[in-house]
mmCIF file of C-alpha atoms in Angstrom:
data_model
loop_
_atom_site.group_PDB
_atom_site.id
_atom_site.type_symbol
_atom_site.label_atom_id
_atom_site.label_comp_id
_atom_site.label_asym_id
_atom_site.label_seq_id
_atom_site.Cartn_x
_atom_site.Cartn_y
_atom_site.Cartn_z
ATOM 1 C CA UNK A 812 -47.243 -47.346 -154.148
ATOM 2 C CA UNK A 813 -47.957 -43.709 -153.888
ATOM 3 C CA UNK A 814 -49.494 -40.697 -155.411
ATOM 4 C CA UNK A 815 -47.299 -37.371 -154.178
ATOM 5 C CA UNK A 816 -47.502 -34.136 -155.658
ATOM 6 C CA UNK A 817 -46.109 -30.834 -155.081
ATOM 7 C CA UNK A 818 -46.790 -27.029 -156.548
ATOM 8 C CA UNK A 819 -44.746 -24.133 -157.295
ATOM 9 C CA UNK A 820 -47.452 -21.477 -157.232
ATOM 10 C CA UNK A 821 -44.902 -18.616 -157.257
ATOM 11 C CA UNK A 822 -45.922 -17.038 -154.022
ATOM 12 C CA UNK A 823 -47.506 -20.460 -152.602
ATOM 13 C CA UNK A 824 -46.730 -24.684 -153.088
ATOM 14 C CA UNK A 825 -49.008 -27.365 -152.316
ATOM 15 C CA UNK A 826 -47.988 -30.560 -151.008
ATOM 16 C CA UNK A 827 -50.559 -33.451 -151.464
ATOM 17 C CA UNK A 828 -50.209 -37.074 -150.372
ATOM 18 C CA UNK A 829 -52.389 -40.373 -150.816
ATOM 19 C CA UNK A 830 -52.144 -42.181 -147.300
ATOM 20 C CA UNK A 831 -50.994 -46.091 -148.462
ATOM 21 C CA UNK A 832 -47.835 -47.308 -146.799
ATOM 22 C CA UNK A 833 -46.270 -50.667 -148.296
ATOM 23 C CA UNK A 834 -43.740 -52.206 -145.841
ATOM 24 C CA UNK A 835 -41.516 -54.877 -148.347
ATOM 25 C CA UNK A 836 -38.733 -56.915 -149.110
ATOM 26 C CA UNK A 837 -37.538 -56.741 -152.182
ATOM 27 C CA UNK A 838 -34.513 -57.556 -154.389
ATOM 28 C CA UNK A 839 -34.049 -58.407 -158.050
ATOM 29 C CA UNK A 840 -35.717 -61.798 -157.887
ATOM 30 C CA UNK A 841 -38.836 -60.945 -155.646
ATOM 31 C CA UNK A 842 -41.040 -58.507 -154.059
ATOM 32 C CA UNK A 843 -42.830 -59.516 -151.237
ATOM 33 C CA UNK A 844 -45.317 -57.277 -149.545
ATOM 34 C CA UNK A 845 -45.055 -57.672 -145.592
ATOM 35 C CA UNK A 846 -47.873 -55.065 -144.917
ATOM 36 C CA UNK A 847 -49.988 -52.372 -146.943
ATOM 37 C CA UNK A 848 -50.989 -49.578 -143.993
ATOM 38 C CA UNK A 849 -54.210 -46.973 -145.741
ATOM 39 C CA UNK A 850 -53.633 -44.695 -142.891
ATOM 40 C CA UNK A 851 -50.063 -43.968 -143.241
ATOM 41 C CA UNK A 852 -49.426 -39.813 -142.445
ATOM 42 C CA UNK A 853 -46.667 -39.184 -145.679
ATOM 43 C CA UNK A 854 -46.838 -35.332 -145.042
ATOM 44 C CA UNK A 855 -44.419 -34.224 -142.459
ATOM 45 C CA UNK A 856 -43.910 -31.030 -140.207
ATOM 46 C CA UNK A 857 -40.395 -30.490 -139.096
ATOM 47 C CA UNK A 858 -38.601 -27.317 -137.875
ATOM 48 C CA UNK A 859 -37.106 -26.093 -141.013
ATOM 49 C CA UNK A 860 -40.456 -26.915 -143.461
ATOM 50 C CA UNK A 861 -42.450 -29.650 -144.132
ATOM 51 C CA UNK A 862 -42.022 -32.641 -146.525
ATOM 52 C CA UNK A 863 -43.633 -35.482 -148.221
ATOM 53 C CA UNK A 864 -41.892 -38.848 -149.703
ATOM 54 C CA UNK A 865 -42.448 -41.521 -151.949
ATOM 55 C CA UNK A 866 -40.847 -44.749 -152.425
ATOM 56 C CA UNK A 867 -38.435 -46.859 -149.465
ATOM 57 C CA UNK A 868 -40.675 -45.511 -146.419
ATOM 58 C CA UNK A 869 -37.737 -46.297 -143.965
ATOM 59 C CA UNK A 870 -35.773 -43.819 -145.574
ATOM 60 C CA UNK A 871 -38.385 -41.411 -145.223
ATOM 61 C CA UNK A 872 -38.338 -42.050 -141.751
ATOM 62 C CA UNK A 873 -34.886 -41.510 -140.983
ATOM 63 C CA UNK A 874 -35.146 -38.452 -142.729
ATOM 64 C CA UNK A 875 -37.474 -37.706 -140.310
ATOM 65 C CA UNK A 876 -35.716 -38.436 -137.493
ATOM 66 C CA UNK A 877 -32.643 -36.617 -138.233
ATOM 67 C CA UNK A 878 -34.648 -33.590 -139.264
ATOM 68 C CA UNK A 879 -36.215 -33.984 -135.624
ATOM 69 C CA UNK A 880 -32.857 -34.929 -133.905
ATOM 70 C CA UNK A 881 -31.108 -31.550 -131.541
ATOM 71 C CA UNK A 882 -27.876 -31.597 -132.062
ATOM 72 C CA UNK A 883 -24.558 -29.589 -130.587
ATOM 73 C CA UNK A 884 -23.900 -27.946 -134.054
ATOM 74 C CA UNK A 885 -26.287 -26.905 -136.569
ATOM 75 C CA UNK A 886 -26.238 -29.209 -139.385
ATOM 76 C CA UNK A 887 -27.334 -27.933 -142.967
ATOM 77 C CA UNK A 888 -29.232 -29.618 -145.096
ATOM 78 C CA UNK A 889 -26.462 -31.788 -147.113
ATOM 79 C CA UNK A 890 -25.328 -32.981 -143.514
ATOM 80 C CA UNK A 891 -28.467 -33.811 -142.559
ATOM 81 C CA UNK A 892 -29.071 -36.051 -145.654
ATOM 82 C CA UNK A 893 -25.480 -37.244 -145.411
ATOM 83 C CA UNK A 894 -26.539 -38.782 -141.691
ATOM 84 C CA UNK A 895 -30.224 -40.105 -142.931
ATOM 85 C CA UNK A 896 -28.308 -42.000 -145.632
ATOM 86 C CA UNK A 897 -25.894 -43.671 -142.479
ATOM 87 C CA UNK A 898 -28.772 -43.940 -140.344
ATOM 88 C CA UNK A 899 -30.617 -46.010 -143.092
ATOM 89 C CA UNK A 900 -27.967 -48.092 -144.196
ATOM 90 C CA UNK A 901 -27.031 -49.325 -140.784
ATOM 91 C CA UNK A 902 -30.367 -50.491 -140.785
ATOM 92 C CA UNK A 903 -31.042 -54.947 -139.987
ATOM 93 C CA UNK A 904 -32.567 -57.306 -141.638
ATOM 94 C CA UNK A 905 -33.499 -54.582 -144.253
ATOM 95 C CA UNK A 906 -32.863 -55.244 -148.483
ATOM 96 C CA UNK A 907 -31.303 -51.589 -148.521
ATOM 97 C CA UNK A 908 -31.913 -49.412 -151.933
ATOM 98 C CA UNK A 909 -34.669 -51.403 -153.610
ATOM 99 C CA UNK A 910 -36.682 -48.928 -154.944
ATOM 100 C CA UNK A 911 -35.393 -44.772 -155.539
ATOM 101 C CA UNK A 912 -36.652 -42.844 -152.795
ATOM 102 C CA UNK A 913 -38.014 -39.245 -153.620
ATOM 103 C CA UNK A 914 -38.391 -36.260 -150.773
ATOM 104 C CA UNK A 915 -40.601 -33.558 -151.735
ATOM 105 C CA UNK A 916 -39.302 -30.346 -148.982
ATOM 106 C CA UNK A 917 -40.416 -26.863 -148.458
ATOM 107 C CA UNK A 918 -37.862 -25.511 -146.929
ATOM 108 C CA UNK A 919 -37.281 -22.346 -145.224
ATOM 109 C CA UNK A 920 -34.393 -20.306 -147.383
ATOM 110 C CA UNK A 921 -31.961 -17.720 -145.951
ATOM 111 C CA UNK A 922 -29.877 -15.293 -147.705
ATOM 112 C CA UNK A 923 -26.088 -14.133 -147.029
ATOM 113 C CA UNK A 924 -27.428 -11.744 -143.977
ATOM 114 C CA UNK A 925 -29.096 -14.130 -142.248
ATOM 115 C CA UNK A 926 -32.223 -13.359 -143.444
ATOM 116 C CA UNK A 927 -35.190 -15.737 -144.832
ATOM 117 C CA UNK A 928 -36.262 -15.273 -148.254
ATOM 118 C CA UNK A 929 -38.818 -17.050 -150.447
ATOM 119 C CA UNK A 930 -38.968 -21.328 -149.312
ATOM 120 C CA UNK A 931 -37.614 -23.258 -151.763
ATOM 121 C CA UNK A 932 -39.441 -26.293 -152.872
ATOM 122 C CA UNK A 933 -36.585 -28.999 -153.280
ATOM 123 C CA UNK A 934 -36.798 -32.858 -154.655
ATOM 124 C CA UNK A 935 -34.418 -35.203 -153.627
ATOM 125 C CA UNK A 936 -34.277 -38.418 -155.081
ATOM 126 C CA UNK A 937 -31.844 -40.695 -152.851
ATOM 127 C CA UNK A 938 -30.199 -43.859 -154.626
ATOM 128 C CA UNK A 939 -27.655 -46.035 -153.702
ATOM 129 C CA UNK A 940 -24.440 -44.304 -153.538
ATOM 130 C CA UNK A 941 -26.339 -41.018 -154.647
ATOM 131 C CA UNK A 942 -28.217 -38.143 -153.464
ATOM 132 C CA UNK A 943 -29.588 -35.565 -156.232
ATOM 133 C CA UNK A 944 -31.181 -31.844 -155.337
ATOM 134 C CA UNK A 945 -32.835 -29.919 -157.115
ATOM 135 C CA UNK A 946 -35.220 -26.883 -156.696
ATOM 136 C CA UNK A 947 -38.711 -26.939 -158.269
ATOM 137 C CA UNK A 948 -39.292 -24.351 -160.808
ATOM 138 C CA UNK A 949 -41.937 -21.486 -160.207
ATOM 139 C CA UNK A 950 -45.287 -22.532 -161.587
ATOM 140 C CA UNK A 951 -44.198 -26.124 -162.491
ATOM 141 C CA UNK A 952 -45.129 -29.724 -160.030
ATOM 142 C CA UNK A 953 -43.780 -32.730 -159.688
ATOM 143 C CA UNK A 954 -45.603 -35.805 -159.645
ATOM 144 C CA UNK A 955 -44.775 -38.921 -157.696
ATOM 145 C CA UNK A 956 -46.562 -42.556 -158.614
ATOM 146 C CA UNK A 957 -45.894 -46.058 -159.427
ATOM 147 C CA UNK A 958 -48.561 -46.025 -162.231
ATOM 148 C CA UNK A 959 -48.167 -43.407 -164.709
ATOM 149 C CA UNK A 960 -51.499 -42.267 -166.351
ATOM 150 C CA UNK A 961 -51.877 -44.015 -169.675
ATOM 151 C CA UNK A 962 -52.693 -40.253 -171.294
ATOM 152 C CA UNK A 963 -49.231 -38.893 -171.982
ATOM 153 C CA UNK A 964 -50.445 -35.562 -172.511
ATOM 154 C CA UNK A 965 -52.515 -35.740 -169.209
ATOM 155 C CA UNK A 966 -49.719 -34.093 -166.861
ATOM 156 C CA UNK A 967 -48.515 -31.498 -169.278
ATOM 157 C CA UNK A 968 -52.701 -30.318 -169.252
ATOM 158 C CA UNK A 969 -52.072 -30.340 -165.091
ATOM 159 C CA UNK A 970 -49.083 -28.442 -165.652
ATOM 160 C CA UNK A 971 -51.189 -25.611 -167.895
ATOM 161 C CA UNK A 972 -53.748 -25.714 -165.151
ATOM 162 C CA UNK A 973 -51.431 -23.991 -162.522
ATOM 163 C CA UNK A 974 -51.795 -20.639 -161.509
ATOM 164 C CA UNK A 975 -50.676 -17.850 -159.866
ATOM 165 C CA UNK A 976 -52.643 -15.934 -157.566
ATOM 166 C CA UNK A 977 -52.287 -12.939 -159.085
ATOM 167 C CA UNK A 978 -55.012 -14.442 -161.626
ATOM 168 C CA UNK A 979 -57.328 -14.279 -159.266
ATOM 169 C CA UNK A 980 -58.940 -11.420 -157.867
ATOM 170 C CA UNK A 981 -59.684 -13.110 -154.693
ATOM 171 C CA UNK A 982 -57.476 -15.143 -152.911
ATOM 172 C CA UNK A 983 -60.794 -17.533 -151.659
ATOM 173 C CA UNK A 984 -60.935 -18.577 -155.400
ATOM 174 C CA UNK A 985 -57.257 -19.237 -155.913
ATOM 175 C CA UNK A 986 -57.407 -21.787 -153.446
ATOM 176 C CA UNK A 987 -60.659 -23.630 -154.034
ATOM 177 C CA UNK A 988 -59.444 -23.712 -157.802
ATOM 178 C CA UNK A 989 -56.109 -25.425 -156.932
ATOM 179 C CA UNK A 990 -58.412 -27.678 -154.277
ATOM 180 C CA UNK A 991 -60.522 -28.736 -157.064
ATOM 181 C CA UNK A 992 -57.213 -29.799 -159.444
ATOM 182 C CA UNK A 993 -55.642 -31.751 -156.673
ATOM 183 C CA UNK A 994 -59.185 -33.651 -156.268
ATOM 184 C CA UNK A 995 -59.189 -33.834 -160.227
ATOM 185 C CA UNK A 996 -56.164 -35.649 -160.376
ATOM 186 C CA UNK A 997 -57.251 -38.431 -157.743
ATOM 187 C CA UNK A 998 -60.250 -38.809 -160.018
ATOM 188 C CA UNK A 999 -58.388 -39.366 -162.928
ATOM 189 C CA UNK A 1000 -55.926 -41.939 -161.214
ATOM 190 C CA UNK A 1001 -58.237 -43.801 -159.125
ATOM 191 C CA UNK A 1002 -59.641 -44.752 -162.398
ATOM 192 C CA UNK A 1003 -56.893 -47.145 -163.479
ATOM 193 C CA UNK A 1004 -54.578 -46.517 -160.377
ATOM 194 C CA UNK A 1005 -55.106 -49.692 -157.953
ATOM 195 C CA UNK A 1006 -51.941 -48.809 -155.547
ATOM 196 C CA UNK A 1007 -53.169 -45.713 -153.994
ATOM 197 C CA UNK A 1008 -55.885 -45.067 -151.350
ATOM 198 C CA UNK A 1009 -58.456 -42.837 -151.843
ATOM 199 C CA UNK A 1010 -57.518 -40.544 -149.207
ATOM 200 C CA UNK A 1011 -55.833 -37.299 -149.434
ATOM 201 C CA UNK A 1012 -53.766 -35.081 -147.246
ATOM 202 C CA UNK A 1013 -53.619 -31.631 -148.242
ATOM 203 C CA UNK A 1014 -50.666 -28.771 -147.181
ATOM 204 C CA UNK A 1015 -50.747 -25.386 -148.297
ATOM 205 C CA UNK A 1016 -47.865 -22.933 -147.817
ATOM 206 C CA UNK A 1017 -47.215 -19.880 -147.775
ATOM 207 C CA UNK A 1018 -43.735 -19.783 -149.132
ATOM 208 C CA UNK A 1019 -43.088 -15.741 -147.814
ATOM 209 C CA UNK A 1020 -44.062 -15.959 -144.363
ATOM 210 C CA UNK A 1021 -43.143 -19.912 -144.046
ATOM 211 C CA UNK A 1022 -46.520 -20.396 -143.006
ATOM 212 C CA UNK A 1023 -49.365 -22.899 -143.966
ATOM 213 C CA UNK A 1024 -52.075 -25.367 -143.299
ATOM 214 C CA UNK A 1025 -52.390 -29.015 -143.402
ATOM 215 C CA UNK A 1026 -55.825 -30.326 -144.017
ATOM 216 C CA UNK A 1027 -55.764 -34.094 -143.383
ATOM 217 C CA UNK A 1028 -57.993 -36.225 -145.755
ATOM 218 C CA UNK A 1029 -61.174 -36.029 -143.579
ATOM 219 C CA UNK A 1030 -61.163 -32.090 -143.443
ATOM 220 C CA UNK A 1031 -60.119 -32.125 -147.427
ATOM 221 C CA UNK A 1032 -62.773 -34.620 -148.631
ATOM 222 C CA UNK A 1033 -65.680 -31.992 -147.218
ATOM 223 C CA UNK A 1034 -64.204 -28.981 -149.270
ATOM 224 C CA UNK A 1035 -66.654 -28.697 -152.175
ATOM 225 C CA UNK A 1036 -65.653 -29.914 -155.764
ATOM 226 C CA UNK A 1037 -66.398 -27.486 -158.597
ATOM 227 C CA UNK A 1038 -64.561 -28.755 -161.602
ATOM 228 C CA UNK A 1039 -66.431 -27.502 -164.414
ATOM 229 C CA UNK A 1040 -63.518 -25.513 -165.510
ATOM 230 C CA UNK A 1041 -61.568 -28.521 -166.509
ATOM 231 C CA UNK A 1042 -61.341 -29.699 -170.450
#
């Protein structure tokens, strides 16, 4: 019961997150719903990046935790999924694996020297006996939600939308336009799209200095809407 979204904008990625949080217990026969939470924070600053998740929220937390936990040896980022997966299914009284779990990361990249280069904007999807990465491509998103917008052309118009910021001649209006898509899409889902709150967090990154802002929903609602430019 989420709407998560990330951007490859070359030189930049936005992360954007509704803010519902479904505790449940589910398994093949049932689902029951233990507690819906409207102000749940699904964008998350850690040392190495910052991430967002949809899907079995526990898992998202002990990614969290592990991302958070010091350690004598450094771990990489396949050991530190490889003890989030442990951590999770050692869980009580939990129905483990109900639902695919999805981790949207910016993550700070380093080269043979040593030496950062351009974050890498990674999804994870975590199963049951399975953990898939892969990197998001440069001006492409991925879109996370249990209710896919009846329009099947409506997220390959999103995907046309993107752009660089080299098509801008002023940085001010490269941001406000990508502002005004992220609010376009909530439109458009709210519209049919019971599950998600109305409230959006808002990250933007800079993926070559590994620097960004977070603009929770109540600093993100006030930023001005212009969408005239959108067919």
């Amino acid at each position: 019961m989420s709407l998560v979204i990330a951007f490859n904008l070359n030189d930049f990625a936005i992360l954007a997150t509704d803010r519902r949080g479904v505790l449940h217990y589910g398994n093949e026969k049932e689902n029951i719903i233990l507690k819906i939470d409207d102000n749940y924070q699904k964008l998350r600053k850690i040392p190495f990046g910052f991430f967002a998740s949809a899907g079995d929220y526990l898992i998202a937390e002990c990614f969290y935790i592990e991302c958070m936990t010091e350690t004598t040896h450094k771990r990489n980022l396949d050991q530190i999924l490889e003890n989030t997966y442990y951590r999770y299914c050692n869980l009580k009284d939990v129905c483990h694996f109900s639902e695919m779990t999805t981790i949207l990361l910016i993550a700070k990249e380093f080269n043979q020297n040593g030496k950062t280069t351009k974050d890498a904007i990674l999804e994870i999807n975590i199963e049951f006996q399975h953990i898939k990465i892969q990197e998001v491509d440069s001006m492409n998103l991925v879109a996370l939600m249990a209710n896919m917008n009846p329009d099947q052309n409506f997220w390959n118009k999103i995907g046309g939308y993107l752009r660089s910021s080299n098509d801008f001649n002023k940085f001010e209006d490269f941001f406000s336009y990508h502002v005004c898509l992220i609010k376009y899409i909530w439109q458009k889902q709210l519209k049919f799209d019971d599950l998600i709150s109305h409230h959006t967090d808002f990250y933007f990154h800079d993926r070559r200095t590994s620097k960004g802002i977070l603009l929770p929903a109540e600093r993100f609602e006030k930023l001005p809407l212009e969408g005239s430019w959108i067919q």
